[in-house]
Each structure stands twice: as structure tokens, then as C-alpha cells.
XYZ file of C-alpha atoms in Angstrom:
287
model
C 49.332 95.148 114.610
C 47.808 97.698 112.247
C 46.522 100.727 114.235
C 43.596 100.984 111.673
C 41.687 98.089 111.949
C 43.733 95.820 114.365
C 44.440 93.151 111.969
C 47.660 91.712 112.926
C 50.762 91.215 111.033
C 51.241 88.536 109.050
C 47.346 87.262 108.737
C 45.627 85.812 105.982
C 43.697 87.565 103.395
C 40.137 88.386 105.068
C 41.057 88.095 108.852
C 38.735 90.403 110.827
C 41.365 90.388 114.159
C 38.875 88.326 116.220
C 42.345 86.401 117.150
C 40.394 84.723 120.370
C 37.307 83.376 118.609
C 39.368 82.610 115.260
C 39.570 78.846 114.061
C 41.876 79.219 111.514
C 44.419 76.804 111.767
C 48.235 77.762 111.574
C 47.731 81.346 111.565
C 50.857 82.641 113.020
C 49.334 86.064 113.584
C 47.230 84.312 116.167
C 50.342 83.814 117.844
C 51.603 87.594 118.093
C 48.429 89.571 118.560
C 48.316 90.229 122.552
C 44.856 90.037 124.243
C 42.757 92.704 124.809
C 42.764 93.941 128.642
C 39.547 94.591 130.563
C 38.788 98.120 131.841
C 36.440 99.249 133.870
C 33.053 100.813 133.212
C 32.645 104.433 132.490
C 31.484 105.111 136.361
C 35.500 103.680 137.377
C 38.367 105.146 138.095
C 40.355 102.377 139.297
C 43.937 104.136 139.563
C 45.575 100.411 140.844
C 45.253 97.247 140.631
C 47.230 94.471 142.694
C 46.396 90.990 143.313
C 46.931 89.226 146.502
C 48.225 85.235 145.861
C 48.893 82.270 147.102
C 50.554 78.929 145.708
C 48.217 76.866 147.725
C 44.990 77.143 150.280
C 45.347 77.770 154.060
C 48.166 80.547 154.553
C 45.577 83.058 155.073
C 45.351 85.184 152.388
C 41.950 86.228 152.528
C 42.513 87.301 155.411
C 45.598 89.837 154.478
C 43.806 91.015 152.180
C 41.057 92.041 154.143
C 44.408 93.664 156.498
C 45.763 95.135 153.519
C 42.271 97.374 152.393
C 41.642 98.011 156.061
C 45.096 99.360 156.479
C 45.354 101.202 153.157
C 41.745 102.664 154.336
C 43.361 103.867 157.451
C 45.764 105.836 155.458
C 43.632 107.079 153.817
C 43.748 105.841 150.296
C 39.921 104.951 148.527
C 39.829 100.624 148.487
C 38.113 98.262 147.046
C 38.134 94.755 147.298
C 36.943 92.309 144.244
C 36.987 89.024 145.665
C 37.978 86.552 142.911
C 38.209 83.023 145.242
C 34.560 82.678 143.584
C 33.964 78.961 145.110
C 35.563 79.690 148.672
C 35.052 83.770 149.009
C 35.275 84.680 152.969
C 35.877 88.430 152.194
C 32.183 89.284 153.318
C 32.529 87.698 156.231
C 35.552 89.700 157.772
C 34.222 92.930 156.860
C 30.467 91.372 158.503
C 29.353 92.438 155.146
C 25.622 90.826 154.130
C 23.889 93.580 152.407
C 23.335 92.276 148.438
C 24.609 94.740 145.745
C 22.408 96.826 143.811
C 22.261 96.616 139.996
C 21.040 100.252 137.750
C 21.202 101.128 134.341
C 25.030 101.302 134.531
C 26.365 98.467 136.561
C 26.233 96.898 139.284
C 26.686 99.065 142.729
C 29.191 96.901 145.279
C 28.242 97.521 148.929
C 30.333 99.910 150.998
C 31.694 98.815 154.756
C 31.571 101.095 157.467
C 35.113 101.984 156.793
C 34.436 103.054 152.970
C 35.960 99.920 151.547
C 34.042 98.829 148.222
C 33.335 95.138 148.063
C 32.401 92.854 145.626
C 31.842 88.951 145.889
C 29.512 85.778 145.014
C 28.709 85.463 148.489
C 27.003 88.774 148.560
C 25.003 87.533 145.686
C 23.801 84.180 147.376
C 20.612 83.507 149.172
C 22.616 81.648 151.886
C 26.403 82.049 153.462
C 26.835 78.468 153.093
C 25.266 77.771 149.662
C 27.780 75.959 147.476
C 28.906 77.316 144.250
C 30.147 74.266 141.783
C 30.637 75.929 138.910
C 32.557 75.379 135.323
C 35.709 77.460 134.647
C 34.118 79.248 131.619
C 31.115 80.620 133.983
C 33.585 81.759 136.515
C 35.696 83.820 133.899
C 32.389 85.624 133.164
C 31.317 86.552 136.487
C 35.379 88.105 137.029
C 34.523 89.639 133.588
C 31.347 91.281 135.188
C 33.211 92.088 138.584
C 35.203 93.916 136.966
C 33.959 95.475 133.419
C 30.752 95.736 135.101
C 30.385 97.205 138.865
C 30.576 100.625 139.433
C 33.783 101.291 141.253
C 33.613 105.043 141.691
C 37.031 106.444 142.431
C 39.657 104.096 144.015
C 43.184 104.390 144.783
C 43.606 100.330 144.887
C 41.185 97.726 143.675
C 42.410 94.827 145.829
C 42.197 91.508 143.922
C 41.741 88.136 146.334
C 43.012 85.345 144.387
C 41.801 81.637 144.830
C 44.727 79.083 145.559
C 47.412 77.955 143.086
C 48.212 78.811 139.319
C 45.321 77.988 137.311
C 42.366 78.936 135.553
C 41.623 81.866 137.678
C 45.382 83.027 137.299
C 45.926 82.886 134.541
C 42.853 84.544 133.316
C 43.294 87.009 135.493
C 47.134 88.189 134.662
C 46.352 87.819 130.872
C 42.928 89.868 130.734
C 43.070 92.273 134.007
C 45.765 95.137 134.290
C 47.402 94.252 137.168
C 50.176 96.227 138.590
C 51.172 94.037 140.455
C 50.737 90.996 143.323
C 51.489 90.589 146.790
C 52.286 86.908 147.582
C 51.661 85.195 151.060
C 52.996 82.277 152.483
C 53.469 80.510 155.787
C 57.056 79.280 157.376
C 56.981 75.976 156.399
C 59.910 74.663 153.456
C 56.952 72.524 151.545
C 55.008 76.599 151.632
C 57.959 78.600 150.009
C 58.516 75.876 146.982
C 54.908 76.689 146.092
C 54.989 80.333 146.287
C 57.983 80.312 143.795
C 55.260 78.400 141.412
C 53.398 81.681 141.952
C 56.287 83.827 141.943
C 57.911 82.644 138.355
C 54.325 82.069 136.687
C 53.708 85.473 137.792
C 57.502 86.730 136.229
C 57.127 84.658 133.203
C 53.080 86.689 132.756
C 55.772 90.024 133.175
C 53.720 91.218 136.172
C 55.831 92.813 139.004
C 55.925 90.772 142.197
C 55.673 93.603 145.256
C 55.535 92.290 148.446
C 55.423 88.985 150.605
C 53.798 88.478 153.642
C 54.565 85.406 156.116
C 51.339 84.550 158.054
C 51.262 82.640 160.985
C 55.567 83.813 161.444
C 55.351 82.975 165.094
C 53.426 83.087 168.305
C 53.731 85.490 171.286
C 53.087 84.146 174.855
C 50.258 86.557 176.600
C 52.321 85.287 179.793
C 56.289 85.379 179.098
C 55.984 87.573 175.471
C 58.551 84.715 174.305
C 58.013 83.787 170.658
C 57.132 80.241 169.444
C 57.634 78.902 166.053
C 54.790 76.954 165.653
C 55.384 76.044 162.041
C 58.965 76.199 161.946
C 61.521 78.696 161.533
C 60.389 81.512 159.784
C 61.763 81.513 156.133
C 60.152 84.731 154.815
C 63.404 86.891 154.192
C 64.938 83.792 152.899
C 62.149 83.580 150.499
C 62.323 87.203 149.144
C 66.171 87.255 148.929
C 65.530 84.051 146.652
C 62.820 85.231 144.700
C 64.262 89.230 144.528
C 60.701 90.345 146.603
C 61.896 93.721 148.691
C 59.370 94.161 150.560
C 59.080 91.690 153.641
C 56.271 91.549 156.224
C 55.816 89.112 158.659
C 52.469 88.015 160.924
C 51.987 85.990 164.099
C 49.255 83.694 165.068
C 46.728 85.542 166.953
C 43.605 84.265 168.798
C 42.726 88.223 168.712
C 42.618 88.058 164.805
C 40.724 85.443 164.630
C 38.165 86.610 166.905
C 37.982 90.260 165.044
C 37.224 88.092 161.550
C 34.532 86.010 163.123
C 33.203 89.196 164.192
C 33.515 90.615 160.777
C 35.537 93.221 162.881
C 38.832 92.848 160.672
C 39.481 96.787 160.499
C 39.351 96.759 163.836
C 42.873 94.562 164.458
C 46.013 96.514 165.159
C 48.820 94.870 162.960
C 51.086 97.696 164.504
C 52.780 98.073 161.529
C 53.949 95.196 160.756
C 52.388 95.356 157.159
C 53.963 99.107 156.501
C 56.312 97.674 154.087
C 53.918 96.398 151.987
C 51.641 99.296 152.240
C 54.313 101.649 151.268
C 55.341 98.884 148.255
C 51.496 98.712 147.031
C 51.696 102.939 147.367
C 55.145 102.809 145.092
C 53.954 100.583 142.549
């Protein structure tokens, strides 16, 4: 790649470098030149970025993510949250967030929790919790474009990145275009639940972006009565999974009527994990 005028090696006579709106057939420049990463506005800082992903829907990841900032926040550390699950965003709703951001001449300003987390998310922007959003991959690449490139973060130590389920459009746009230092992966204890967070795992290797952490939701659950642990959903498989997949950092959650209740409260900060998620808090502060 020339440093002058980013043509890359190798292209034909009168290539501009537009490598992602070029037409020209069998260019094998096109095929070198490496995209161009987002960055934040002028009125960011964003210091680190790390995605939170799952291979498939219903292991709770929105809702370790939302444990994640609050316990980062504890610490200390300046969080935001962007939340990227565009057609199925609950992030709002843990935090009881319903306050609309505010646009200005430089962005867009995301709302601010009680705790100091910064929040993005289409649900903020709707008229309605419930309205549906059915929309075309192409117009949900533009609005992560915007999230991004276009709110103003302020300072933050982490910008917290909720994923949608699985490995595609979404993912991949968002390990090719955002600079993402990394992803914390979450899964539940059943067999079927690990094979899909190695899809995950090994799309995210193959994209070269550092896998950090895993976290097993829904591990196990304690009796209020005898404090004996039940595995609901088999045996847990998390270390298993991490040994497999080279992961170090381990962290596992139990099914908790308490949790639940905090995140229908939009009370989320509020839950004591009691440190179960301190290795991946001290793997998210290492990265």
C-alpha cells in the first residue's frame, strides 16, 4: 500500500484506492488492501473495545454484559455500552434506561445511568419498547456505523459491544470494520451450546481478534433451603470448553430468580455476582 495516496500494490493504471466501492473485475489489489477501521468522533476517547458473543440466542448474554459494565463501573473504570443486537436490544431495559439520546452539532449524546455507564441502543430511539424493528442488513451496518463513528463517547476505559446471536452479518461487520480488542464469549452447559461457541471462537481466531474470557450462564442452581447445587442443564462444561478452545479466563454463573428480578427492575447494577466474574474483569483490564 503506498503511504502517499493509498493506492495499493499491484493495481491498474488509474485506480483511486476506493477498493470497497471498486467494480473492477480481477483486480488482485482488491484482494490485499485491508479495510479501513472505524474510529470514533473527535469528542471519543474510547481506550477499549471488547465485544461480548454468543454462537446462538438464549445463554444470556445481554445480560452479562449488562454484569460486565456494572462491575467494571464498580471498579471504577469509565463504561459504555453500544448495544449492537439492533432487532432484539434488551440493554435499556436492565439498566431501566428510557430517556432518548440527544443529537448536537457533533454527534449524538448516549444517555448516562445512574451508575455513569454510557448507553447506546435502537430501543432508546423508538417511540415504543415493543415496536418491531425488521430491517435489511445494509441499514443495520449504518446505524453500527453511526453508533459508533457518530455518538459522543467522552472518555471511556471500555466501550462494551453486545453482539446479536451467531456469526453473521453483524459479526462479521463488526470484527472487519470496528477495532476490537477483543471478545468475551458466553455459553450455557449444555454439549449442543459449546459446539456453537467454537463457531464463534474460530471465526473470531480466523478474523485474528483475541478471544479473552468465557462465561457459563445458567452453571448451576443453589437451593435457598439445603445450598446444594443442581445442574439444571447438565454438567457444567465451561473449563472443558476453554481448555479446548485455549480461553484462560473462566467464569461461571448460576440461575438466579434474584437476577432476574434485578433486570426486570432495570436494577442490574444492583446484583452481587460476588466475584464470580473477577476473572474476566481482570482479563478485559489486561487486554
Amino acid at each position: 500500500m503506498s503511504e502517499e495516496n493509498n493506492i495499493p500494490e499491484g493495481a491498474p493504471e488509474g485506480c483511486e484506492g476506493s477498493c470497497s466501492s471498486c467494480g473492477v473485475s480481477g483486480c488482485g489489489a482488491r484482494e490485499h488492501a485491508e479495510p479501513q477501521k472505524y474510529q470514533p468522533n473527535g469528542r471519543s476517547d474510547v481506550k477499549k473495545v471488547i465485544a461480548v458473543v454468543s454462537g446462538k440466542g438464549g445463554v444470556g448474554k445481554s445480560l452479562v454484559t449488562s454484569l460486565i459494565a456494572a462491575e467494571l463501573a464498580k471498579s471504577g473504570k469509565k463504561v459504555g455500552i453500544l448495544d449492537a443486537d439492533v432487532t432484539g436490544p434488551s440493554i435499556p431495559k436492565a439498566f431501566g434506561a428510557t430517556e432518548q439520546p440527544i443529537p448536537d452539532a457533533d454527534g449524538i449524546n448516549p444517555i448516562e445511568t445512574s451508575e455513569g455507564i454510557k448507553m447506546i441502543s435502537v430501543n432508546l430511539l423508538l417511540p415504543e419498547g415493543d415496536t418491531p424493528v425488521a430491517w435489511r442488513g445494509p441499514v443495520i451496518t449504518n446505524i453500527l456505523h453511526q453508533f459508533f463513528c457518530e455518538v459522543n463517547w467522552g472518555d471511556l476505559d471500555v466501550l462494551l459491544i453486545d453482539m446479536p446471536p451467531g456469526t453473521s452479518d453483524v459479526f462479521l461487520t463488526i470484527f472487519q470494520m470496528f477495532p476490537v480488542d477483543g471478545i468475551v464469549t458466553v455459553s450455557a452447559p449444555q454439549e449442543l451450546v459449546g459446539m456453537i461457541v467454537g463457531k464463534a471462537v474460530n471465526l473470531a481466531h480466523s478474523l485474528k481478534v483475541p478471544v479473552i474470557g468465557l462465561v457459563e450462564n445458567m452453571a448451576y442452581f443453589k437451593c435457598d433451603e439445603c445450598g446444594k447445587e443442581h445442574h439444571i442443564f447438565g454438567k457444567p462444561q465451561g473449563a472443558e470448553i476453554a481448555k479446548k478452545y485455549e480461553i484462560e479466563a473462566v467464569s461461571t454463573l448460576p440461575m438466579d430468580p434474584e437476577f432476574a428480578a434485578k433486570v426486570d427492575a432495570g436494577k442490574v447494577s444492583e446484583y452481587d455476582t460476588d466475584g464470580a466474574l473477577s476473572p474476566i474483569i481482570e482479563a478485559i483490564e489486561k487486554a
